Amino acid sequence: MLGNRRNFIFRVSIVINIAVLLYAAMHLSGNNAPGVEWVPITVDGSERTGEFRYIQDLRNETDMRTIESSVRNFEESTSQKTTSTMPTTNKTTSSTASNIELERKVSSVPSESDLTNETLDIVDENALSESTLTRLRSLLACTEKDFLPQTMQRGEFWILKNYVRADHGTVSCHETVTYTTHAGFEFLDNVLPLVERWMAPVSLAIHAPGADMTPTVNSIRYLRDCLGNGLVRQYVTFHVFFMNKHIPSKIPDPASFLGTPYNCTGTPPYIVNSSTTYMKQKKLLYPVNVARNVARDAALTHFILPSDIELYPSPNLIPRFLNMIARNAKPLNTSTKPRVFPISIFEVDAKVNVPSTKIELQHMLLNKTAIPFHKFVCPNCHNIPQGIQWMTAKETTQMDVFHVGKRQGKFVHWEPIFIGTHQDPYYDERLSWEGKKDKMTQGYVLCVKDYDFMILNNAFLIHKPGIKHYKKDPKRESIAGKQSSFVKNVIMPELKKLYGNRSGCAL
């Protein structure tokens, strides 16, 4: 009788213990560990959510294994009418240990508050604070690049990368934006006005075939030594390239000529009649897309602005843009598509000064001393989505995304100039400037890949003063006709095989 009573009391105590275990497990599965909500692998919200669910599922599965093991042990104890204490199985011990280790690993991961920018305090939109730079470093997670001279081949071209380097030295990939551009030496009068407004790294590729190498080198020396303010020396890195059939007879060593100050008393070497250049005399086509890609590849920063040397940017564009990126507000933090940041472009009369603010630009648009870019040459090429609304919208104290457009519909032939990254499609190097529409193939790829075109509200580019009008050029029209046929019959079939099709996308 006494034995039966002891067995009964033991069984009741086991039932009570199981009930306590069940309650504790349910409570544990319904509450996260203190300070642990998710593993923020990236800044993308969907990945964080997925990781949070994984941890919860793992924790719940571990808890259920513990419960099931306890129940089985209770049943075995009951069936055997044992008076010994319920054993802890190896399986239960292992599961509990792994769960504790997981908790430790999770708690060591930075919390969400460490990676968000909700508390980012930007006092001056025209400067980059340490908190902004720290946020950019975390957000972009970009890779640093070297800044060394290199002689290399690119198809049928020889490239002298970093031929003359800017004095800024190495640059962290997150801390600024590089203006990447190109020219023949006869266009280098644009370098100073560009740099004065950009005030940051410029990667400039110069086409210097044959005898054009000498005036190219002299122009670089003049720009670095004779302008009196040191901005070109500080910010501009020069790359030189030429076709293998037109290698210069002599290629000066920068280590030698940079040590000797240039004689600044004469006319700048880049002030010449373009018809006298080696390129014109040999009737060479300008390899514009080779130049664009060379300058882009050499840029040290994550963000780049591939543009033309005659387009001058609005001042303070870089800090305002990077502060916007660091804030990471809508639509930046909600869009899941690839993106670029187009900049509105304008022309101004030859007799006026280039505007520095959007307010100045708006006054000039009203009195018609400024017009949208290529209005009288190719208006559809630069007809920007919400363009009228952009021109009438007030200038704001900070930079934001004004409108998210697409290269479709009435904008299907749009050739935007934009801030992008090294991940964007390259320009097709088989196309020349003389053949026209040299950026259209890249625009088509951006469309097929469903890029968002996040148009910036206060940023703009102004072409070198002087409004252009269409002039018929039979020779160029002939070249353009051949290039158009090549794009249609050769390049387009290639692009469709590589990238597929998307409704609404066209050249």
Short mmCIF file of C-alpha atoms in Angstrom, two decimals:
data_model
loop_
_atom_site.label_atom_id
_atom_site.label_comp_id
_atom_site.label_asym_id
_atom_site.label_seq_id
_atom_site.Cartn_x
_atom_site.Cartn_y
_atom_site.Cartn_z
CA MET A 1 0.00 0.00 0.00
CA LEU A 2 2.80 2.36 1.01
CA GLY A 3 4.67 1.55 -2.22
CA ASN A 4 1.61 2.29 -4.38
CA ARG A 5 1.10 5.61 -2.58
CA ARG A 6 4.77 6.55 -3.20
CA ASN A 7 4.41 5.68 -6.90
CA PHE A 8 1.26 7.81 -7.14
CA ILE A 9 2.96 10.84 -5.47
CA PHE A 10 5.98 10.44 -7.76
CA ARG A 11 3.79 10.38 -10.88
CA VAL A 12 1.92 13.52 -9.76
CA SER A 13 5.22 15.35 -9.17
CA ILE A 14 6.37 14.37 -12.67
CA VAL A 15 3.16 15.75 -14.20
CA ILE A 16 3.65 19.03 -12.31
CA ASN A 17 7.27 19.28 -13.53
CA ILE A 18 6.18 18.70 -17.14
CA ALA A 19 3.55 21.42 -16.81
CA VAL A 20 6.20 23.83 -15.53
CA LEU A 21 8.47 22.93 -18.47
CA LEU A 22 5.66 23.48 -20.96
CA TYR A 23 4.85 26.89 -19.49
CA ALA A 24 8.52 27.98 -19.49
CA ALA A 25 9.04 26.84 -23.10
CA MET A 26 5.93 28.66 -24.30
CA HIS A 27 7.01 31.82 -22.51
CA LEU A 28 10.50 31.59 -24.01
CA SER A 29 9.22 31.12 -27.57
CA GLY A 30 6.95 34.17 -27.25
CA ASN A 31 9.68 36.56 -26.12
CA ASN A 32 12.99 37.49 -27.68
CA ALA A 33 16.18 37.55 -25.71
CA PRO A 34 16.86 41.03 -24.27
CA GLY A 35 18.38 43.31 -26.90
CA VAL A 36 18.05 40.73 -29.68
CA GLU A 37 15.61 41.32 -32.50
CA TRP A 38 17.33 40.31 -35.74
CA VAL A 39 20.66 39.79 -37.41
CA PRO A 40 21.23 42.86 -39.60
CA ILE A 41 23.35 41.24 -42.30
CA THR A 42 22.73 44.09 -44.74
CA VAL A 43 20.84 47.35 -44.76
CA ASP A 44 18.08 45.74 -46.77
CA GLY A 45 14.95 45.33 -44.65
CA SER A 46 13.71 42.12 -46.25
CA GLU A 47 16.94 40.27 -45.45
CA ARG A 48 16.78 41.40 -41.83
CA THR A 49 13.22 40.14 -41.52
CA GLY A 50 14.17 36.81 -43.04
CA GLU A 51 17.04 36.36 -40.60
CA PHE A 52 14.79 37.22 -37.65
CA ARG A 53 12.33 34.56 -38.70
CA TYR A 54 15.10 32.01 -39.06
CA ILE A 55 16.31 32.58 -35.51
CA GLN A 56 12.79 32.41 -34.10
CA ASP A 57 12.06 29.21 -36.00
CA LEU A 58 15.32 27.67 -34.79
CA ARG A 59 14.61 28.68 -31.21
CA ASN A 60 11.05 27.29 -31.36
CA GLU A 61 12.28 24.06 -32.93
CA THR A 62 14.86 23.65 -30.14
CA ASP A 63 12.26 24.30 -27.48
CA MET A 64 9.88 21.74 -29.02
CA ARG A 65 12.64 19.13 -29.07
CA THR A 66 13.23 19.77 -25.35
CA ILE A 67 9.51 19.39 -24.58
CA GLU A 68 9.14 16.25 -26.68
CA SER A 69 12.16 14.68 -24.99
CA SER A 70 10.75 15.40 -21.53
CA VAL A 71 7.37 13.91 -22.43
CA ARG A 72 9.01 10.77 -23.76
CA ASN A 73 11.03 10.38 -20.58
CA PHE A 74 7.92 10.85 -18.46
CA GLU A 75 6.08 8.18 -20.45
CA GLU A 76 9.01 5.80 -20.15
CA SER A 77 9.27 6.41 -16.40
CA THR A 78 5.56 5.84 -15.96
CA SER A 79 5.50 2.63 -17.97
CA GLN A 80 8.49 1.25 -16.05
CA LYS A 81 7.06 2.46 -12.68
CA THR A 82 10.57 3.76 -11.83
CA THR A 83 11.34 5.73 -8.68
CA SER A 84 14.56 7.28 -10.11
CA THR A 85 14.86 10.95 -11.17
CA MET A 86 13.97 11.68 -14.81
CA PRO A 87 17.23 11.62 -16.83
CA THR A 88 18.35 14.41 -19.17
CA THR A 89 19.08 12.92 -22.57
CA ASN A 90 22.12 13.80 -24.71
CA LYS A 91 19.79 15.24 -27.34
CA THR A 92 18.26 17.70 -24.88
CA THR A 93 21.66 18.78 -23.56
CA SER A 94 23.01 19.34 -27.08
CA SER A 95 19.98 21.38 -28.17
CA THR A 96 20.14 23.60 -25.12
CA ALA A 97 23.85 24.22 -25.55
CA SER A 98 23.49 25.15 -29.22
CA ASN A 99 20.65 27.52 -28.36
CA ILE A 100 22.74 29.31 -25.72
CA GLU A 101 25.63 29.65 -28.18
CA LEU A 102 23.27 31.07 -30.79
CA GLU A 103 21.98 33.64 -28.28
CA ARG A 104 25.56 34.75 -27.60
CA LYS A 105 26.33 35.17 -31.31
CA VAL A 106 23.15 37.10 -31.97
CA SER A 107 23.70 39.46 -29.06
CA SER A 108 27.15 40.38 -30.43
CA VAL A 109 25.70 41.64 -33.75
CA PRO A 110 25.13 45.44 -34.00
CA SER A 111 21.57 46.41 -33.24
CA GLU A 112 19.25 48.08 -35.72
CA SER A 113 19.80 51.45 -34.07
CA ASP A 114 23.52 51.22 -34.90
CA LEU A 115 22.84 50.95 -38.63
CA THR A 116 19.86 53.26 -39.22
CA ASN A 117 20.15 56.95 -39.92
CA GLU A 118 17.04 58.15 -38.13
CA THR A 119 19.11 60.19 -35.66
CA LEU A 120 21.63 61.50 -38.20
CA ASP A 121 22.03 65.17 -37.38
CA ILE A 122 23.06 67.18 -40.45
CA VAL A 123 23.74 70.76 -39.39
CA ASP A 124 25.32 71.96 -42.65
CA GLU A 125 24.11 70.49 -45.95
CA ASN A 126 27.19 71.92 -47.68
CA ALA A 127 29.62 69.91 -45.54
CA LEU A 128 30.16 66.29 -44.57
CA SER A 129 30.31 65.60 -40.83
CA GLU A 130 32.03 62.62 -39.23
CA SER A 131 28.62 61.06 -38.49
CA THR A 132 27.65 61.38 -42.15
CA LEU A 133 30.93 59.82 -43.31
CA THR A 134 30.57 57.01 -40.78
CA ARG A 135 27.05 56.35 -42.01
CA LEU A 136 28.22 56.37 -45.65
CA ARG A 137 31.03 53.94 -44.87
CA SER A 138 28.53 51.53 -43.33
CA LEU A 139 25.83 52.04 -45.94
CA LEU A 140 27.97 51.78 -49.09
CA ALA A 141 30.41 49.09 -47.90
CA CYS A 142 32.53 49.88 -50.96
CA THR A 143 36.04 48.68 -51.79
CA GLU A 144 39.09 50.94 -51.91
CA LYS A 145 41.04 51.17 -55.18
CA ASP A 146 44.72 51.76 -55.80
CA PHE A 147 46.05 55.01 -57.26
CA LEU A 148 49.03 53.75 -59.21
CA PRO A 149 50.18 54.55 -62.78
CA GLN A 150 49.65 51.72 -65.22
CA THR A 151 50.18 51.14 -68.94
CA MET A 152 47.52 48.82 -70.29
CA GLN A 153 45.69 47.74 -73.44
CA ARG A 154 41.99 48.16 -74.08
CA GLY A 155 41.07 46.58 -77.39
CA GLU A 156 43.02 48.44 -80.07
CA PHE A 157 43.93 51.28 -77.69
CA TRP A 158 46.86 51.84 -75.36
CA ILE A 159 45.95 53.44 -72.04
CA LEU A 160 48.31 55.39 -69.77
CA LYS A 161 46.18 55.19 -66.63
CA ASN A 162 46.96 57.75 -63.91
CA TYR A 163 49.57 59.29 -66.21
CA VAL A 164 49.59 62.50 -64.14
CA ARG A 165 48.01 62.07 -60.74
CA ALA A 166 46.22 64.67 -58.65
CA ASP A 167 47.91 65.77 -55.46
CA HIS A 168 44.96 64.60 -53.36
CA GLY A 169 46.58 61.15 -53.06
CA THR A 170 44.51 58.15 -52.06
CA VAL A 171 40.79 58.73 -51.57
CA SER A 172 38.36 56.62 -49.54
CA CYS A 173 35.61 55.26 -51.76
CA HIS A 174 32.76 56.61 -49.61
CA GLU A 175 33.95 60.13 -48.88
CA THR A 176 33.28 61.99 -52.13
CA VAL A 177 32.11 61.69 -55.77
CA THR A 178 34.39 61.61 -58.83
CA TYR A 179 33.59 63.62 -61.95
CA THR A 180 34.69 61.38 -64.84
CA THR A 181 35.13 63.08 -68.18
CA HIS A 182 37.10 63.14 -71.44
CA ALA A 183 38.52 65.44 -74.12
CA GLY A 184 41.06 66.13 -76.78
CA PHE A 185 43.70 68.61 -75.60
CA GLU A 186 41.98 71.45 -77.51
CA PHE A 187 39.05 71.29 -75.03
CA LEU A 188 41.14 71.64 -71.88
CA ASP A 189 40.18 75.30 -71.39
CA ASN A 190 37.11 73.83 -69.66
CA VAL A 191 39.09 72.15 -66.89
CA LEU A 192 39.43 75.14 -64.55
CA PRO A 193 35.79 76.33 -64.60
CA LEU A 194 34.69 72.73 -64.08
CA VAL A 195 37.02 72.16 -61.11
CA GLU A 196 36.16 75.51 -59.52
CA ARG A 197 32.56 74.37 -59.21
CA TRP A 198 33.24 70.69 -58.47
CA MET A 199 36.06 71.01 -55.88
CA ALA A 200 36.59 67.25 -55.72
CA PRO A 201 38.37 64.49 -57.70
CA VAL A 202 38.16 64.66 -61.50
CA SER A 203 39.19 61.69 -63.64
CA LEU A 204 40.00 63.02 -67.12
CA ALA A 205 40.82 60.81 -70.12
CA ILE A 206 42.57 62.63 -72.98
CA HIS A 207 42.73 61.25 -76.52
CA ALA A 208 46.30 61.98 -77.67
CA PRO A 209 47.18 60.09 -80.87
CA GLY A 210 50.49 60.69 -82.66
CA ALA A 211 51.72 64.27 -82.58
CA ASP A 212 48.85 65.35 -80.30
CA MET A 213 50.83 63.90 -77.39
CA THR A 214 53.19 66.89 -77.14
CA PRO A 215 50.52 69.61 -76.84
CA THR A 216 48.61 67.29 -74.50
CA VAL A 217 51.56 67.08 -72.10
CA ASN A 218 52.21 70.83 -72.38
CA SER A 219 48.53 71.55 -71.69
CA ILE A 220 48.61 69.38 -68.56
CA ARG A 221 51.72 71.22 -67.36
CA TYR A 222 50.15 74.61 -68.08
CA LEU A 223 46.97 73.73 -66.19
CA ARG A 224 48.95 72.54 -63.18
CA ASP A 225 51.55 75.33 -63.07
CA CYS A 226 50.10 78.49 -64.60
CA LEU A 227 46.57 79.12 -63.30
CA GLY A 228 47.60 80.50 -59.94
CA ASN A 229 45.23 78.63 -57.61
CA GLY A 230 46.45 75.01 -57.51
CA LEU A 231 42.96 73.50 -57.98
CA VAL A 232 43.88 71.50 -61.08
CA ARG A 233 47.00 70.18 -59.40
CA GLN A 234 44.98 69.27 -56.32
CA TYR A 235 41.99 67.54 -57.94
CA VAL A 236 42.53 66.45 -61.56
CA THR A 237 44.07 63.11 -62.56
CA PHE A 238 44.95 62.85 -66.25
CA HIS A 239 44.87 59.61 -68.24
CA VAL A 240 46.12 59.49 -71.83
CA PHE A 241 45.10 57.02 -74.54
CA PHE A 242 45.66 56.46 -78.26
CA MET A 243 45.08 53.80 -80.90
CA ASN A 244 47.85 51.25 -81.49
CA LYS A 245 48.17 52.51 -85.08
CA HIS A 246 48.84 56.04 -83.83
CA ILE A 247 51.29 55.64 -80.95
CA PRO A 248 53.19 58.90 -80.32
CA SER A 249 56.84 58.87 -81.40
CA LYS A 250 57.81 60.01 -77.90
CA ILE A 251 55.98 59.57 -74.61
CA PRO A 252 57.42 61.90 -71.95
CA ASP A 253 58.00 60.52 -68.48
CA PRO A 254 55.86 62.43 -65.91
CA ALA A 255 58.49 61.86 -63.24
CA SER A 256 60.81 64.05 -65.34
CA PHE A 257 58.60 66.86 -66.65
CA LEU A 258 56.57 67.41 -63.47
CA GLY A 259 59.72 68.48 -61.64
CA THR A 260 60.34 71.37 -64.05
CA PRO A 261 57.95 74.37 -63.86
CA TYR A 262 56.28 75.19 -67.16
CA ASN A 263 56.98 78.49 -68.89
CA CYS A 264 53.68 80.32 -68.40
CA THR A 265 54.41 83.40 -70.50
CA GLY A 266 53.03 82.10 -73.78
CA THR A 267 49.53 81.25 -75.01
CA PRO A 268 48.00 78.19 -73.34
CA PRO A 269 48.90 75.15 -75.48
CA TYR A 270 45.23 74.13 -75.71
CA ILE A 271 44.25 77.36 -77.49
CA VAL A 272 44.52 76.12 -81.09
CA ASN A 273 42.50 75.76 -84.25
CA SER A 274 41.07 72.25 -83.95
CA SER A 275 41.65 71.62 -87.65
CA THR A 276 45.41 71.65 -86.99
CA THR A 277 45.36 68.72 -84.57
CA TYR A 278 46.84 65.35 -85.53
CA MET A 279 43.42 63.73 -85.05
CA LYS A 280 41.77 66.05 -87.57
CA GLN A 281 44.60 65.88 -90.07
CA LYS A 282 44.50 62.08 -90.01
CA LYS A 283 40.68 62.17 -90.18
CA LEU A 284 40.34 60.03 -87.07
CA LEU A 285 36.99 59.60 -85.36
CA TYR A 286 36.80 60.57 -81.70
CA PRO A 287 36.44 57.35 -79.62
CA VAL A 288 34.14 59.00 -77.09
CA ASN A 289 32.99 55.84 -75.32
CA VAL A 290 36.51 54.49 -74.89
CA ALA A 291 37.35 57.79 -73.24
CA ARG A 292 34.29 57.64 -70.98
CA ASN A 293 35.06 54.11 -69.84
CA VAL A 294 38.76 54.82 -69.24
CA ALA A 295 37.94 57.79 -67.00
CA ARG A 296 35.26 55.83 -65.17
CA ASP A 297 37.42 52.77 -64.49
CA ALA A 298 40.13 54.93 -62.94
CA ALA A 299 37.77 56.69 -60.50
CA LEU A 300 38.56 55.90 -56.87
CA THR A 301 35.10 56.50 -55.41
CA HIS A 302 31.89 54.48 -55.20
CA PHE A 303 29.79 57.25 -56.76
CA ILE A 304 30.79 58.75 -60.10
CA LEU A 305 29.37 61.41 -62.40
CA PRO A 306 30.25 60.48 -66.01
CA SER A 307 29.80 63.74 -67.88
CA ASP A 308 31.20 65.92 -70.65
CA ILE A 309 34.01 68.39 -70.02
CA GLU A 310 31.90 71.34 -71.22
CA LEU A 311 29.21 70.69 -68.58
CA TYR A 312 29.79 72.61 -65.35
CA PRO A 313 28.07 71.31 -62.17
CA SER A 314 26.16 73.36 -59.60
CA PRO A 315 28.34 74.18 -56.56
CA ASN A 316 28.15 72.07 -53.38
CA LEU A 317 26.56 69.21 -55.31
CA ILE A 318 28.73 66.57 -53.63
CA PRO A 319 28.10 67.23 -49.92
CA ARG A 320 24.39 67.77 -50.55
CA PHE A 321 24.14 64.55 -52.51
CA LEU A 322 26.08 62.47 -49.99
CA ASN A 323 24.08 63.89 -47.08
CA MET A 324 20.95 62.80 -48.94
CA ILE A 325 22.39 59.31 -49.40
CA ALA A 326 23.30 59.16 -45.70
CA ARG A 327 19.78 60.19 -44.61
CA ASN A 328 18.49 57.28 -46.71
CA ALA A 329 14.91 58.53 -46.68
CA LYS A 330 12.15 57.60 -49.13
CA PRO A 331 12.37 56.62 -51.93
CA LEU A 332 15.99 55.58 -51.35
CA ASN A 333 15.15 53.17 -48.53
CA THR A 334 12.05 51.71 -50.17
CA SER A 335 13.05 51.10 -53.80
CA THR A 336 14.43 47.65 -54.58
CA LYS A 337 15.42 48.41 -58.18
CA PRO A 338 18.83 49.53 -59.42
CA ARG A 339 19.07 53.31 -59.55
CA VAL A 340 20.94 56.28 -60.95
CA PHE A 341 20.56 59.98 -60.17
CA PRO A 342 19.99 62.12 -63.29
CA ILE A 343 20.92 65.80 -63.23
CA SER A 344 18.98 68.46 -65.15
CA ILE A 345 21.04 70.13 -67.91
CA PHE A 346 20.79 73.64 -69.35
CA GLU A 347 22.47 75.99 -71.81
CA VAL A 348 23.07 79.70 -71.23
CA ASP A 349 23.72 82.65 -73.46
CA ALA A 350 27.36 83.35 -74.28
CA LYS A 351 27.18 86.81 -72.66
CA VAL A 352 26.00 85.71 -69.19
CA ASN A 353 27.66 84.14 -66.20
CA VAL A 354 26.97 80.51 -65.34
CA PRO A 355 24.34 80.39 -62.54
CA SER A 356 25.38 79.03 -59.15
CA THR A 357 21.95 78.42 -57.61
CA LYS A 358 18.62 77.12 -58.82
CA ILE A 359 17.06 80.51 -58.05
CA GLU A 360 19.54 82.21 -60.39
CA LEU A 361 18.87 79.58 -63.04
CA GLN A 362 15.10 80.10 -62.76
CA HIS A 363 15.48 83.86 -63.32
CA MET A 364 17.57 83.15 -66.41
CA LEU A 365 14.96 80.70 -67.71
CA LEU A 366 12.31 83.40 -67.33
CA ASN A 367 14.31 85.99 -69.27
CA LYS A 368 15.36 83.32 -71.80
CA THR A 369 19.10 83.66 -71.23
CA ALA A 370 18.96 79.97 -70.24
CA ILE A 371 17.18 77.09 -71.98
CA PRO A 372 16.93 73.29 -71.52
CA PHE A 373 19.97 71.53 -72.95
CA HIS A 374 19.97 70.92 -76.73
CA LYS A 375 16.54 72.50 -77.11
CA PHE A 376 17.47 73.51 -80.66
CA VAL A 377 19.57 70.42 -81.46
CA CYS A 378 17.90 67.29 -80.06
CA PRO A 379 15.17 68.19 -77.53
CA ASN A 380 13.97 64.61 -77.05
CA CYS A 381 17.48 63.46 -76.14
CA HIS A 382 17.43 65.48 -72.91
CA ASN A 383 13.72 65.92 -72.31
CA ILE A 384 13.71 64.98 -68.63
CA PRO A 385 10.63 63.52 -66.88
CA GLN A 386 8.79 66.22 -64.87
CA GLY A 387 11.12 68.76 -66.49
CA ILE A 388 8.63 71.65 -66.44
CA GLN A 389 7.73 70.93 -62.83
CA TRP A 390 11.45 70.79 -61.92
CA MET A 391 12.10 74.22 -63.44
CA THR A 392 9.23 75.82 -61.52
CA ALA A 393 9.77 74.06 -58.18
CA LYS A 394 11.42 76.16 -55.47
CA GLU A 395 14.98 75.57 -54.40
CA THR A 396 15.12 73.77 -51.05
CA THR A 397 17.68 73.78 -48.26
CA GLN A 398 18.58 70.13 -48.81
CA MET A 399 18.92 67.78 -51.74
CA ASP A 400 16.22 65.17 -52.29
CA VAL A 401 14.81 62.98 -55.03
CA PHE A 402 12.42 65.22 -56.96
CA HIS A 403 10.86 62.50 -59.12
CA VAL A 404 11.47 58.84 -59.98
CA GLY A 405 11.24 58.44 -63.74
CA LYS A 406 11.67 55.73 -66.34
CA ARG A 407 13.23 55.75 -69.79
CA GLN A 408 9.95 54.85 -71.44
CA GLY A 409 7.01 56.47 -73.21
CA LYS A 410 7.79 60.02 -74.34
CA PHE A 411 11.21 59.67 -72.68
CA VAL A 412 12.21 56.50 -74.57
CA HIS A 413 15.06 58.37 -76.32
CA TRP A 414 16.28 60.17 -73.21
CA GLU A 415 20.09 60.36 -72.80
CA PRO A 416 20.44 61.22 -69.11
CA ILE A 417 23.66 62.30 -67.47
CA PHE A 418 23.61 60.94 -63.95
CA ILE A 419 25.47 60.11 -60.79
CA GLY A 420 25.88 56.35 -60.74
CA THR A 421 28.33 53.70 -59.62
CA HIS A 422 30.86 51.29 -61.12
CA GLN A 423 28.08 48.68 -61.35
CA ASP A 424 26.19 50.52 -64.09
CA PRO A 425 26.41 49.38 -67.74
CA TYR A 426 29.39 50.57 -69.75
CA TYR A 427 29.25 52.66 -72.91
CA ASP A 428 29.72 50.69 -76.15
CA GLU A 429 33.29 51.41 -77.27
CA ARG A 430 32.57 50.72 -80.94
CA LEU A 431 30.61 53.98 -81.20
CA SER A 432 32.18 57.33 -82.07
CA TRP A 433 31.14 60.89 -81.23
CA GLU A 434 30.76 61.71 -84.93
CA GLY A 435 28.26 58.85 -85.32
CA LYS A 436 25.85 60.45 -82.80
CA LYS A 437 23.58 58.78 -80.23
CA ASP A 438 26.64 57.25 -78.58
CA LYS A 439 24.92 56.93 -75.17
CA MET A 440 21.68 55.42 -76.48
CA THR A 441 22.78 51.79 -76.15
CA GLN A 442 23.62 52.28 -72.49
CA GLY A 443 20.23 53.95 -71.99
CA TYR A 444 18.52 50.95 -73.55
CA VAL A 445 20.28 48.56 -71.16
CA LEU A 446 19.30 50.72 -68.18
CA CYS A 447 15.69 50.51 -69.33
CA VAL A 448 15.72 46.76 -69.83
CA LYS A 449 17.26 46.32 -66.37
CA ASP A 450 14.39 48.42 -64.99
CA TYR A 451 16.52 51.16 -63.47
CA ASP A 452 14.87 53.87 -61.39
CA PHE A 453 15.95 57.34 -62.54
CA MET A 454 15.92 59.33 -59.31
CA ILE A 455 16.03 62.94 -60.50
CA LEU A 456 17.71 65.30 -58.04
CA ASN A 457 15.76 68.39 -57.02
CA ASN A 458 18.42 71.13 -56.78
CA ALA A 459 21.35 69.78 -58.80
CA PHE A 460 22.01 70.95 -62.37
CA LEU A 461 24.66 71.07 -65.09
CA ILE A 462 25.30 74.12 -67.29
CA HIS A 463 26.97 73.82 -70.68
CA LYS A 464 29.86 76.13 -71.45
CA PRO A 465 28.19 79.48 -72.32
CA GLY A 466 26.86 79.68 -75.85
CA ILE A 467 23.49 78.33 -77.02
CA LYS A 468 23.78 75.71 -79.75
CA HIS A 469 21.64 75.50 -82.87
CA TYR A 470 21.34 72.66 -85.31
CA LYS A 471 23.71 72.92 -88.26
CA LYS A 472 23.56 70.51 -91.14
CA ASP A 473 26.83 68.63 -91.63
CA PRO A 474 26.66 66.22 -94.61
CA LYS A 475 29.90 64.48 -93.68
CA ARG A 476 28.78 63.83 -90.12
CA GLU A 477 25.32 62.80 -91.28
CA SER A 478 26.93 60.14 -93.44
CA ILE A 479 28.92 58.80 -90.49
CA ALA A 480 25.81 58.94 -88.30
CA GLY A 481 23.85 56.94 -90.86
CA LYS A 482 26.44 54.17 -90.87
CA GLN A 483 26.62 54.11 -87.08
CA SER A 484 22.83 53.98 -86.80
CA SER A 485 22.76 50.99 -89.14
CA PHE A 486 25.50 49.29 -87.12
CA VAL A 487 23.57 49.80 -83.88
CA LYS A 488 20.38 48.43 -85.41
CA ASN A 489 21.86 45.41 -87.17
CA VAL A 490 24.73 44.44 -84.86
CA ILE A 491 24.52 45.96 -81.40
CA MET A 492 20.78 45.65 -80.78
CA PRO A 493 20.65 41.89 -81.50
CA GLU A 494 23.61 41.48 -79.13
CA LEU A 495 21.91 43.46 -76.36
CA LYS A 496 18.70 41.47 -76.70
CA LYS A 497 20.62 38.23 -76.34
CA LEU A 498 22.53 39.54 -73.34
CA TYR A 499 19.79 41.42 -71.49
CA GLY A 500 16.51 40.29 -73.03
CA ASN A 501 13.56 42.55 -73.80
CA ARG A 502 11.28 44.77 -71.77
CA SER A 503 8.08 46.33 -73.03
CA GLY A 504 8.51 50.06 -73.65
CA CYS A 505 12.30 49.99 -74.01
CA ALA A 506 13.84 51.14 -77.29
CA LEU A 507 16.76 53.04 -78.74
#
